[in-house]
Coordinates of C-alpha atoms in Angstrom, one line a residue:
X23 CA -67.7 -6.4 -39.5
X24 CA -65.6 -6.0 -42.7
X25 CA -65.8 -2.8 -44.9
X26 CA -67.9 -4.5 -47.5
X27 CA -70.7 -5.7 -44.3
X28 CA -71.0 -1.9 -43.4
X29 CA -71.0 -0.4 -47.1
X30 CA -73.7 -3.2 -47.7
X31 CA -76.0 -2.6 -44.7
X32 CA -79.0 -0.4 -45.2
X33 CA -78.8 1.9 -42.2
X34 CA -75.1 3.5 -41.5
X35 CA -74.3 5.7 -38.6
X36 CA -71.4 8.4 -39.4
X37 CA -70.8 10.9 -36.8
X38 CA -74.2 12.6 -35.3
X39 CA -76.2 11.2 -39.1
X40 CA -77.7 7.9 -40.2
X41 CA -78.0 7.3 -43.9
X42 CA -80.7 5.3 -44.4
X43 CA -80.1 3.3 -47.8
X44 CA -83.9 2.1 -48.1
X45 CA -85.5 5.4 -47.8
X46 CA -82.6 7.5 -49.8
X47 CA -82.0 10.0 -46.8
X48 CA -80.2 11.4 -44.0
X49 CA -81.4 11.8 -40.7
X50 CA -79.0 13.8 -38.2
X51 CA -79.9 15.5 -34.8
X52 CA -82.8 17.7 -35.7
X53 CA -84.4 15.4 -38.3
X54 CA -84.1 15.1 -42.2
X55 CA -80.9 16.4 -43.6
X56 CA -82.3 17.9 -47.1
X57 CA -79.6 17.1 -49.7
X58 CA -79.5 17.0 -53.8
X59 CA -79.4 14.0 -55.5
X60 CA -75.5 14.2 -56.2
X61 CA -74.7 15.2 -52.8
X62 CA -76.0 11.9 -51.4
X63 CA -74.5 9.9 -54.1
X64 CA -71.5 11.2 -53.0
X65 CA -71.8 10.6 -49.5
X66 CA -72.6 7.6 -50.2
X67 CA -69.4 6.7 -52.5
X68 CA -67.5 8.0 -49.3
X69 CA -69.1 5.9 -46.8
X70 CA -68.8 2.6 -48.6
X71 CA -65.0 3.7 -49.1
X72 CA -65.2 3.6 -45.4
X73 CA -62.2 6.4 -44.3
X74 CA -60.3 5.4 -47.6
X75 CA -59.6 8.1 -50.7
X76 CA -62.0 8.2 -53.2
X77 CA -60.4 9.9 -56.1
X78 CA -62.2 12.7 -58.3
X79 CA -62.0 10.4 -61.3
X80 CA -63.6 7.8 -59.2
X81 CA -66.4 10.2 -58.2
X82 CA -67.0 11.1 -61.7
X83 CA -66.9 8.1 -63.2
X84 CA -69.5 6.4 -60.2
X85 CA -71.9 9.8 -59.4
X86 CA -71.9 11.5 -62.7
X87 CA -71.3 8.2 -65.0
X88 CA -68.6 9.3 -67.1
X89 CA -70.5 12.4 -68.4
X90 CA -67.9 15.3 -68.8
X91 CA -68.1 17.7 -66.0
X92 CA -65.9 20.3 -64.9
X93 CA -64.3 20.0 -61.6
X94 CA -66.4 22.8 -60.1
X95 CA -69.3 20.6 -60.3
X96 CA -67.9 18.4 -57.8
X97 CA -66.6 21.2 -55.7
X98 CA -70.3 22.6 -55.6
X99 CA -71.5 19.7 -54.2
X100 CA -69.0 18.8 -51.7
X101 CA -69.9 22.1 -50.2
X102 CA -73.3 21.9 -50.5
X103 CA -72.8 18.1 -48.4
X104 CA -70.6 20.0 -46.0
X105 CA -72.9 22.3 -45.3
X106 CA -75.8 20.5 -44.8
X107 CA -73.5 18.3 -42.4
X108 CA -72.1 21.6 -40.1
X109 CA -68.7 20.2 -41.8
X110 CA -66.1 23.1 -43.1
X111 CA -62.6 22.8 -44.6
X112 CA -60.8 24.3 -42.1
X113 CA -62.5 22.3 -39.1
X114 CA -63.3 18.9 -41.0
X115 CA -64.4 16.3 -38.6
X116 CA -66.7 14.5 -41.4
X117 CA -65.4 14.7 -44.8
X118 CA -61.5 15.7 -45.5
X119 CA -60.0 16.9 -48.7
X120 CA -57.0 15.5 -50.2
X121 CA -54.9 18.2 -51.7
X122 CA -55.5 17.7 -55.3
X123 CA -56.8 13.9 -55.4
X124 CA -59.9 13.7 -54.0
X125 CA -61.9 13.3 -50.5
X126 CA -62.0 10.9 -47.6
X127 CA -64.4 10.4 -44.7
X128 CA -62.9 10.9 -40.9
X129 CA -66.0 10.1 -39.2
X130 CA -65.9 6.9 -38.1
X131 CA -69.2 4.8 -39.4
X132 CA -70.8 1.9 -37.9
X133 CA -73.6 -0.7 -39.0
X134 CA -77.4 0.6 -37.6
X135 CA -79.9 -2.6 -37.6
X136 CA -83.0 -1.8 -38.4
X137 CA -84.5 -2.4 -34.2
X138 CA -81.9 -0.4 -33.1
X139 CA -82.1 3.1 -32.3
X140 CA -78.9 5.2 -33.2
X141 CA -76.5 6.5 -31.5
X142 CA -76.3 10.1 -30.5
X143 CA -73.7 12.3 -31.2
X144 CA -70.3 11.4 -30.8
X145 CA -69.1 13.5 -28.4
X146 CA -67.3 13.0 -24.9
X147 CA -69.3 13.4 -21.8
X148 CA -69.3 12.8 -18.7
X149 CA -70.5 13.6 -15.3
X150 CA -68.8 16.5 -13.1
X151 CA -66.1 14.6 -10.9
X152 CA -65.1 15.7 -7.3
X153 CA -63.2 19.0 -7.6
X154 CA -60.1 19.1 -5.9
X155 CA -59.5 21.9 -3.5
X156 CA -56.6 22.6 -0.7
X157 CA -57.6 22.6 2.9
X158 CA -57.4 25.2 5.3
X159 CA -53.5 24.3 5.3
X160 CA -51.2 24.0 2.1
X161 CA -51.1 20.6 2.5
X162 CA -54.6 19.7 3.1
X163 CA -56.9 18.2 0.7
X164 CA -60.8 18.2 0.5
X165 CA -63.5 16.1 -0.9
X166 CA -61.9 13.3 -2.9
X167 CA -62.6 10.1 -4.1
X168 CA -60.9 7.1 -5.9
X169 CA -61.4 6.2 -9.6
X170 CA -59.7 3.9 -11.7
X171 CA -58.7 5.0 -15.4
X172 CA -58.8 2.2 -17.8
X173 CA -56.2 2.7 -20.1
X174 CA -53.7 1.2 -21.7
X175 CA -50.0 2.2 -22.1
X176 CA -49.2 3.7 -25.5
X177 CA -47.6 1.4 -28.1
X178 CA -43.8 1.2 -27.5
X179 CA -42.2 3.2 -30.0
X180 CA -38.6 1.7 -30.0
X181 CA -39.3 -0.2 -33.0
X182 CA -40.5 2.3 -34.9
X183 CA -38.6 4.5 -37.8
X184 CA -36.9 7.6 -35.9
X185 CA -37.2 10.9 -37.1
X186 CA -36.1 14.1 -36.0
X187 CA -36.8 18.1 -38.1
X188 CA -33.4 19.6 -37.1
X189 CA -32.7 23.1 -37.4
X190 CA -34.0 25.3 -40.9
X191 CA -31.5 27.6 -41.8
X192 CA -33.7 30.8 -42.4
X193 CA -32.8 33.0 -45.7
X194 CA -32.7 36.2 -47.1
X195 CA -34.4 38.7 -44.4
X196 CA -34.7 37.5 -41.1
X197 CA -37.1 39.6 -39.6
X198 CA -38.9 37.1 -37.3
X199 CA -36.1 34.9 -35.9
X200 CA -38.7 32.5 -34.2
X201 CA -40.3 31.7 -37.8
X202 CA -38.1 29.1 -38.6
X203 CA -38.5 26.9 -35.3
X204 CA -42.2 27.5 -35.7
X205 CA -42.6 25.8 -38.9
X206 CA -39.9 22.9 -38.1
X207 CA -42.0 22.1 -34.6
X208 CA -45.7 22.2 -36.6
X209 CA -43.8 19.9 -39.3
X210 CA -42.3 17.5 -36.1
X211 CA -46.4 17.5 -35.1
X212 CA -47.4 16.8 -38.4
X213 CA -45.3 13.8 -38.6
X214 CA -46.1 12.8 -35.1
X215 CA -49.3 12.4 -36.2
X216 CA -48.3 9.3 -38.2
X217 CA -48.2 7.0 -35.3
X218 CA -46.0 4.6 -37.2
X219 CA -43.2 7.1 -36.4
X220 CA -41.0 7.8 -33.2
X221 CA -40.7 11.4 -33.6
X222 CA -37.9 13.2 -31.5
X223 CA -39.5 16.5 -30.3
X224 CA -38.3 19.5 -31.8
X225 CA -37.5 21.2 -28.1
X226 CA -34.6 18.7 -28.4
X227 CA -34.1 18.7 -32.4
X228 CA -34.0 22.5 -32.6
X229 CA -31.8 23.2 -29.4
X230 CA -29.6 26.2 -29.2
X231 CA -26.8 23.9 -29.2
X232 CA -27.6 22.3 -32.5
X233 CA -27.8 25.4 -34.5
X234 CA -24.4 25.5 -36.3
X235 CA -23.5 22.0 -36.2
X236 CA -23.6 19.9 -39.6
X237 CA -27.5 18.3 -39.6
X238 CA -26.4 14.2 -39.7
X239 CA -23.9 15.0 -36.8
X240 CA -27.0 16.0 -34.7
X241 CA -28.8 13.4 -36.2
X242 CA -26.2 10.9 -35.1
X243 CA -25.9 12.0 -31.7
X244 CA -29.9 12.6 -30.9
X245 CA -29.5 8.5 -32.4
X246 CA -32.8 8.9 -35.2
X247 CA -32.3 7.1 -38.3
X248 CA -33.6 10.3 -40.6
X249 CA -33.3 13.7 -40.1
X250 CA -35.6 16.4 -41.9
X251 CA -33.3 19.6 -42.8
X252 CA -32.9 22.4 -45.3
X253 CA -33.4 26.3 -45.9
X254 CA -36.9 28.4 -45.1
X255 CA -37.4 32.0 -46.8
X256 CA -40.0 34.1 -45.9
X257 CA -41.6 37.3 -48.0
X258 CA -44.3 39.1 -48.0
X259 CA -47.3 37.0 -48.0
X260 CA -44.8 34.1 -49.7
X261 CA -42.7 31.1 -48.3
X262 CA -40.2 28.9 -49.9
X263 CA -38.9 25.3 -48.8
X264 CA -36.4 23.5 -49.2
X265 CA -36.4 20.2 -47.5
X266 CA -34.0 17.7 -47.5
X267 CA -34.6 14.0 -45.9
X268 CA -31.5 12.0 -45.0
X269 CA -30.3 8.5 -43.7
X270 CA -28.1 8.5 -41.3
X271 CA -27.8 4.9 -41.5
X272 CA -26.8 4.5 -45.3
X273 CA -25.7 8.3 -45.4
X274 CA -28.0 9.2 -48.5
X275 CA -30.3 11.7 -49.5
X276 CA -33.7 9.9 -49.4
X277 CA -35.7 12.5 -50.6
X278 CA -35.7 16.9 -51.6
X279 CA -38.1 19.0 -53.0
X280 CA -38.7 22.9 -53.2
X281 CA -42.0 24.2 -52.1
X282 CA -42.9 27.5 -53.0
X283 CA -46.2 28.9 -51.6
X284 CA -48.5 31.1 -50.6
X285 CA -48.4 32.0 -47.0
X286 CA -51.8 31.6 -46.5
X287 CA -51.4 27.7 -47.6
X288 CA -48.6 27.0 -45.4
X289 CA -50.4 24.5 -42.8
X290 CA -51.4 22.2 -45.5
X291 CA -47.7 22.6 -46.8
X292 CA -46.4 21.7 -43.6
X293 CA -49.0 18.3 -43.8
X294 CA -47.6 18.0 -47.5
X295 CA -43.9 17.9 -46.3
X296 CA -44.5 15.5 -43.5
X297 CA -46.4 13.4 -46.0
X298 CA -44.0 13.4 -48.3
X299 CA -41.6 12.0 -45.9
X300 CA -43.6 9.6 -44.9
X301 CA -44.1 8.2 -48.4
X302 CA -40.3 7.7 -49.0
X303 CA -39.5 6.1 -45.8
X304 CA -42.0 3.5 -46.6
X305 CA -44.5 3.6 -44.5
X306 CA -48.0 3.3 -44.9
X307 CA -50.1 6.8 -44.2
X308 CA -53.2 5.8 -45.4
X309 CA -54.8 5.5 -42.6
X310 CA -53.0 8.2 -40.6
X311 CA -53.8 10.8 -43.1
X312 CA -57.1 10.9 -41.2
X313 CA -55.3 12.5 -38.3
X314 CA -54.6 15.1 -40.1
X315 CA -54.9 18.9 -38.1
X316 CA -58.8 19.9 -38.0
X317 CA -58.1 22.9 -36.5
X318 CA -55.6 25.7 -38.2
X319 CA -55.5 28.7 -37.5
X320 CA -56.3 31.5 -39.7
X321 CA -54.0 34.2 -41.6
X322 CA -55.0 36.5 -38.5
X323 CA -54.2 34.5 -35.5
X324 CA -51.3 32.5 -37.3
X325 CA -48.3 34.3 -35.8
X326 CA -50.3 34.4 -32.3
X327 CA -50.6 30.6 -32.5
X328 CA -46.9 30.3 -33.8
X329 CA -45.3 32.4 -30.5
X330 CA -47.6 31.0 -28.0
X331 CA -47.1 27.2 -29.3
X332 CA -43.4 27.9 -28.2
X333 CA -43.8 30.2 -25.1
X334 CA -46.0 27.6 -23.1
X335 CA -43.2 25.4 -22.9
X336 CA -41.5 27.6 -20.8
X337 CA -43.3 27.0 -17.4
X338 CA -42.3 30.2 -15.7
X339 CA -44.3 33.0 -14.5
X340 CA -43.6 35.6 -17.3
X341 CA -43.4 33.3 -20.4
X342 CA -47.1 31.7 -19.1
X343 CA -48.3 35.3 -18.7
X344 CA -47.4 36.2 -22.3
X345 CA -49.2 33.0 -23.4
X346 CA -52.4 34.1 -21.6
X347 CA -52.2 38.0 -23.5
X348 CA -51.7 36.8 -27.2
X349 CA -54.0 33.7 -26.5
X350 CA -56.9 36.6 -25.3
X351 CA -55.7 38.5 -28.2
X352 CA -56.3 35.7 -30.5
X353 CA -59.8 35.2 -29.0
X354 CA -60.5 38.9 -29.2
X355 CA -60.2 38.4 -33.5
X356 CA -62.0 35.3 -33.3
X357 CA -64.0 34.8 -30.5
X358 CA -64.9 31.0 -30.9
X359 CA -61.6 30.1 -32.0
X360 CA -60.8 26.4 -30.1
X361 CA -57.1 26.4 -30.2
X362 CA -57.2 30.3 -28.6
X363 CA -59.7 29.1 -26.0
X364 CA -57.7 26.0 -24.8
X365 CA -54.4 27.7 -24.6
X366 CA -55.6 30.9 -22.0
X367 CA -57.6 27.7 -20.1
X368 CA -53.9 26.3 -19.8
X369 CA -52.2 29.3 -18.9
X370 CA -54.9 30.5 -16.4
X371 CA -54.6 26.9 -14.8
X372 CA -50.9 27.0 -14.9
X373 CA -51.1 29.8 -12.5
X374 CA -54.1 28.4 -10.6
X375 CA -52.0 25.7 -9.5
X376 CA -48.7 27.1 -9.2
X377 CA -49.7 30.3 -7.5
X378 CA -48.8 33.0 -9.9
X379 CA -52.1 34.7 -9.6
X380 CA -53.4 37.3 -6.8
X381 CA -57.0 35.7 -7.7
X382 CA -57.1 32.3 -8.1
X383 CA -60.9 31.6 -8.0
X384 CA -61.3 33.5 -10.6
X385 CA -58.5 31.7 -12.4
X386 CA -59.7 28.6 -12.3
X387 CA -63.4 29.9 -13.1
X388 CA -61.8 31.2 -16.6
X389 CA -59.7 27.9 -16.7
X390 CA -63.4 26.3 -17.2
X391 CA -65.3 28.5 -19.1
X392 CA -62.2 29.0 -22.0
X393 CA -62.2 24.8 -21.8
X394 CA -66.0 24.9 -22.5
X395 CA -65.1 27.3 -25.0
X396 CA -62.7 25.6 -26.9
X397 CA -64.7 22.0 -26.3
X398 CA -68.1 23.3 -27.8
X399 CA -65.8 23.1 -30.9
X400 CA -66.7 19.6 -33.6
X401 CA -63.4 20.2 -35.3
X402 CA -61.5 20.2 -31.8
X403 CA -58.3 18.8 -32.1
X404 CA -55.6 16.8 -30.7
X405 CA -54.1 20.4 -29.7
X406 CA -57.4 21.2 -28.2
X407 CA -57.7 18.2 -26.3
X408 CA -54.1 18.2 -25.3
X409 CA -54.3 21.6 -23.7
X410 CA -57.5 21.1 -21.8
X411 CA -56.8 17.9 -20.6
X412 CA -54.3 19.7 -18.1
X413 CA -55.9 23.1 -18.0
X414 CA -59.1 20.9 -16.3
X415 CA -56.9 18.9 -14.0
X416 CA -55.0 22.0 -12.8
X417 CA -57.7 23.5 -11.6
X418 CA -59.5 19.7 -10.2
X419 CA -62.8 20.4 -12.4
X420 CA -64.1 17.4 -14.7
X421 CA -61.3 15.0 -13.8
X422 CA -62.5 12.4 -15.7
X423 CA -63.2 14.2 -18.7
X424 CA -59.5 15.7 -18.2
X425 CA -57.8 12.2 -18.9
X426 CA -60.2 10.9 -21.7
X427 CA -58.8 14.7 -23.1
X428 CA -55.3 13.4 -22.7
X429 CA -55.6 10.3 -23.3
X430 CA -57.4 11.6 -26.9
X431 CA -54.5 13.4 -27.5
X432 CA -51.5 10.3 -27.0
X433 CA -53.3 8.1 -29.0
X434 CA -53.7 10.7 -31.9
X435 CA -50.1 11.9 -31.7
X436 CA -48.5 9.9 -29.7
X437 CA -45.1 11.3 -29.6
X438 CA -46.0 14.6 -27.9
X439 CA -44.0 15.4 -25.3
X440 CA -46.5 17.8 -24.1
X441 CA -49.6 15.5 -23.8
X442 CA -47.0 12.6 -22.2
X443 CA -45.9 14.8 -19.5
X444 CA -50.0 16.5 -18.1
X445 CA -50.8 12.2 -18.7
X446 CA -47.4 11.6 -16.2
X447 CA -49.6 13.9 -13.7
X448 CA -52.9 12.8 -14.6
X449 CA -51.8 9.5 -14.0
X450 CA -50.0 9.6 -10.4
X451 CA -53.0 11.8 -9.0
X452 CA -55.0 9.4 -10.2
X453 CA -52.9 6.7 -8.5
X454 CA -52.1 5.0 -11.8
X455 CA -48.1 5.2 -10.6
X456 CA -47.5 2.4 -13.1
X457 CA -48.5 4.1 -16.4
X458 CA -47.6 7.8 -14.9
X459 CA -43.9 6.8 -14.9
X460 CA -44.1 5.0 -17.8
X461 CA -45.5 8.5 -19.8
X462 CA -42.9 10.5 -18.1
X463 CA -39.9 8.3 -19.5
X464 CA -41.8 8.3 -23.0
X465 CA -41.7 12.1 -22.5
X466 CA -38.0 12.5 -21.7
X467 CA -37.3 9.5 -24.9
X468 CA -38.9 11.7 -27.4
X469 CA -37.6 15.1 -25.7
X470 CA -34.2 14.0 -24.2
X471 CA -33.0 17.3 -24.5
X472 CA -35.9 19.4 -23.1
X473 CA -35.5 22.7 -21.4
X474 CA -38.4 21.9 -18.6
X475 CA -36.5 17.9 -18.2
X476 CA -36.5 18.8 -14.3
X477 CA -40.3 19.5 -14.5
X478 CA -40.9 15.7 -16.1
X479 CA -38.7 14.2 -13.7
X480 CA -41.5 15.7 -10.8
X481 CA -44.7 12.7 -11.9
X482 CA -42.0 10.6 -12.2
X483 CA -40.9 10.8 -8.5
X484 CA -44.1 11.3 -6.7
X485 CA -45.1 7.6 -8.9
X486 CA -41.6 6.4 -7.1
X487 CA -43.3 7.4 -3.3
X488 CA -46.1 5.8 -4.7
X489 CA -44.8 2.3 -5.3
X490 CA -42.3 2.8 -2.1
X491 CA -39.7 3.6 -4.0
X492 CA -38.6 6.4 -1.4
X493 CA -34.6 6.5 -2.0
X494 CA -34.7 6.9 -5.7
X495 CA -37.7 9.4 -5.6
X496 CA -35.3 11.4 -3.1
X497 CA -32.3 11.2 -4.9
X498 CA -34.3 12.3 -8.4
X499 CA -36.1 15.1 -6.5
X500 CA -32.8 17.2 -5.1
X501 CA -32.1 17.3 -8.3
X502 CA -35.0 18.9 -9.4
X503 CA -34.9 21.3 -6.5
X504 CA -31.5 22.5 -6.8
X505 CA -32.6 23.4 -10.9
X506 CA -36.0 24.7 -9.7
X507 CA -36.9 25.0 -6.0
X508 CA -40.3 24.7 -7.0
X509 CA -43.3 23.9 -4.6
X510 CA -44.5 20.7 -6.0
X511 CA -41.0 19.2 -5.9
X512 CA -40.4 20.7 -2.4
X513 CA -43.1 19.0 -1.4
X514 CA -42.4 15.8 -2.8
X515 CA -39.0 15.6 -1.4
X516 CA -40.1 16.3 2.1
X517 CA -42.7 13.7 1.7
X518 CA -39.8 11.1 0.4
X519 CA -37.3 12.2 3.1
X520 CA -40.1 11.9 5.6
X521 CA -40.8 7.9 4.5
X522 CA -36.7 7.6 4.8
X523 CA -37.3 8.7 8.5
X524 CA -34.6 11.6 7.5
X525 CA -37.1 14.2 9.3
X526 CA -34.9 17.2 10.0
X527 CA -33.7 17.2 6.5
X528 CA -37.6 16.7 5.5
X529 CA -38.0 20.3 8.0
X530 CA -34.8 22.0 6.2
X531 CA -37.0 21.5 3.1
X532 CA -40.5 22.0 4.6
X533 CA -39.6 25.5 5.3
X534 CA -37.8 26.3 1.6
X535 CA -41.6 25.2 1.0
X536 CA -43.2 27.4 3.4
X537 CA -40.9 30.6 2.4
X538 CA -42.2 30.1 -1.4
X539 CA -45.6 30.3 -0.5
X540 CA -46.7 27.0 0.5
X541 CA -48.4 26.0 -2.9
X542 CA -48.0 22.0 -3.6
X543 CA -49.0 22.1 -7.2
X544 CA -50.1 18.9 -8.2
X545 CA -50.2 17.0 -5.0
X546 CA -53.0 18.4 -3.8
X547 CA -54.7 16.9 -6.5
X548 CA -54.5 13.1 -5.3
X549 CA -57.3 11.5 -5.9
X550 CA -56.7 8.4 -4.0
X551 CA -57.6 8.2 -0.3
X552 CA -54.2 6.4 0.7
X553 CA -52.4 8.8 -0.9
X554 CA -54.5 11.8 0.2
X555 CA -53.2 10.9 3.8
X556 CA -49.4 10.1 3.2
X557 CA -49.4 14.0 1.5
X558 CA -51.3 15.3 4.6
X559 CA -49.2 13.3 7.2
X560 CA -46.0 13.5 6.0
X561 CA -46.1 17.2 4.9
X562 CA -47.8 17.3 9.1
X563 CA -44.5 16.0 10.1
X564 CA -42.2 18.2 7.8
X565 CA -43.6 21.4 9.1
X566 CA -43.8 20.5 13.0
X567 CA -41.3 22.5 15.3

């Protein structure tokens, strides 16, 4: 159906609303959506733009004919649509401002014949799946069953322009060191968000090691075509920007330009910068504009979400504590707050899995309820959905619902380390070997330099024992152990040795296993029956005298 078939058809579904054209009205959930003349004029101007901008001037010139207005008027009734819509600035999932050109709808709208009942809300749900649950032995597993996950791999992104946001040099004061880094890493996510990019991660971008070294020299080496540099000053409630985009290719300045705002304005500064960027590499954003954050956090919580965005990297037992007290502090200023309520679900399922709790029922019972939390939320974003999607499968609750979460989140920003490593796991538990090693190199592409690289190279291995691939699993996994003798890795490594009928070596590490606490992590998530057994079996064999 082209855009000119929906715009045309009388009845138009948009979110949880129908517009009906013939009767002039909006329905939505709980029955006629009571709106002004104006307001539906201009929700209807949107929807026949169809996720497109339609300008102020264009809305003047088609809902108030011409007539001289001031721009308040049009403010008024864009809230009074948003309102009457549950919409809000902050969380838009319906109707998106443009800084300083006009509005755009996000929902996505589809035609409604007139013997056909509408949809209801768009939302994702599905049934409880089988929760996953160790046996009376580490290495048992409970109660599973097979299920295939339909998804595709994510667009290959060798082809795409590179990018990487190396290192701000910070100004003036420097009384929060980690500033900096914050910004550059929620500009590296902005631009991620234009999938048309391959976007280095900024774990590898902003390493230690590339601090004091020229920026196109760490361009070169990380081997992006662009690099995003230049000078932050924070003070007071005010920040200043300098940004500088380069080609490393035809070593010229593409693009600069100094941003001087309020601190309160500095997520739709970051979206501004990244925008910018896009515009003067040439690519076309007008369609990824629509992926823009829904979800920002406010002036209160902002340095909470700044700190814990970088601490829950850093899978360790203290830095995954200190995520779970400023997340909890966050939610203690704003209750409802999705991003909050998704990052305490991951922590608390980080140590649900891994063991770094004295209670881990109750762990994984406040993994749930701070996913159902942060899910109830319409403006949930690809953050949200990137830090339940693991948070559920850590704990085995909603399995299902865990990858569409995930998945959500690659095909929104595809370019996130984060969300490419919990699919890597998703993926082999699910049996999906394939597509779980796959993610995992994707991961390590767009994060070569990554502090947790040992971590990614786990999904990676277990997918080897999966497709048989016993002697390169091995060889990859004492690697990993002798970084970070870990119990998911021990695991896998006896289980690999075990296959290569090296069984005393398989015991040697069976009992590094068993001294750590026994705890298999992720393998005793698997979902498929075949591979249920090999875990059980060969872990049998590893630990017999």
């Amino acid at each position: 159906m082209t855009e000119e078939g929906i715009a045309a058809e009388q009845r138009v579904q948009f979110d949880r609303y129908l517009l009906d054209r013939e009767d002039e009205r909006v329905v939505g959930p709980q029955g006629p959506v009571h709106l002004g003349h104006k307001a539906y004029q201009v929700l209807e101007a949107l929807i026949e733009c169809d996720g497109k901008l339609l300008t102020k001037d264009t809305l003047f010139e088609t809902v108030w004919d011409g007539t001289h207005v001031s721009e308040s008027a049009l403010t008024s009734v864009i809230k009074e649509l948003r309102r009457a819509l549950g919409d809000t600035p902050r969380n838009s999932h319906i109707i998106e401002s443009v800084y300083g050109r006009g509005y755009r709808l996000v929902a996505p709208i589809r035609q409604v014949a007139a013997e056909e009942e509408p949809l209801k809300a768009t939302e994702l749900v599905v049934e409880d799946a089988p929760v996953a649950r160790m046996g009376t032995r580490p290495w048992e597993i409970s109660g599973l069953q097979e299920s295939r996950i339909p998804r595709e791999l994510p667009e290959s992104l060798s082809s795409k322009p590179s990018i990487a946001v190396v290192p701000f040099q910070q100004v003036g004061e420097k009384t929060e060191p980690w500033f900096p880094d914050a910004v550059a890493d929620e500009i590296t996510v902005a631009l991620a968000r234009f999938g048309e990019f391959f976007v280095l991660s900024s774990v590898t971008s902003l390493h230690p090691e590339n601090r004091d070294r020229p920026p196109q020299e760490v361009a070169e080496e990380l081997g992006v075509r662009y690099f995003l540099s230049g000078t932050i000053q924070r003070f007071a409630q005010r920040v200043r920007f300098i940004a500088h985009l380069d080609d490393v290719i035809e070593k010229r300045m593409v693009w600069t330009e100094k941003f001087d705002e309020d601190l309160d304005d500095i997520f739709e500064l970051q979206d501004r910068i990244a925008g910018a960027v896009a515009r003067n590499i040439g690519v076309s954003i007008s369609d990824a504009e629509a992926y823009r954050a829904r979800h920002q956090p406010s002036r209160d919580i902002r340095d909470i979400y700044y700190q814990a965005n970088l601490l829950i990297r850093r899978i360790e037992p203290k830095s995954i504590a200190t995520v779970l007290t400023l997340a909890e502090r966050a939610l203690e200023l704003e209750p409802e707050n999705s991003w909050a309520a998704a990052m305490a679900a991951l922590a608390n399922g980080f140590q649900f899995l891994l063991g770094w709790t004295s209670d881990r029922e109750m762990s994984r019972e406040r993994t749930i309820r701070y996913c159902e939390i942060a899910l109830k939320d319409p403006g949930a974003d690809e953050r949200v959905f990137g830090l339940c999607g693991p948070a559920l499968n850590c704990v085995g609750h909603k399995i299902e619902l865990a990858h569409q979460l995930t998945d959500k989140a690659i095909e929104i920003n595809p370019c996130d380390a984060g969300s490419l490593i919990w699919g890597s796991w998703m993926d082999v538990t699910a049996g999906n070997a394939e597509r779980g090693i796959e993610r995992a190199k994707t991961s390590l592409a767009v994060n070569p330099k990554s502090g947790i690289g040992h971590l990614i190279a786990i999904p990676h291995a277990i997918g080897l024992i999966q497709l048989g691939r016993y002697e390169e699993a091995a060889d990859m996994l004492e690697k990993v152990v002798e970084i970070s003798p870990q119990g998911d890795a021990l695991a896998a490594l006896a289980i690999a040795l075990v296959k290569l009928e090296r069984v005393e070596e398989a015991r040697d590490v069976y009992s590094k296993l068993d001294a750590s606490g026994g705890a298999i992590g992720g393998l005793a998530l698997m979902r498929v029956p075949e591979h249920q057994r090999m875990v059980e079996e060969c872990l049998a064999i590893a630990s017999a005298e």
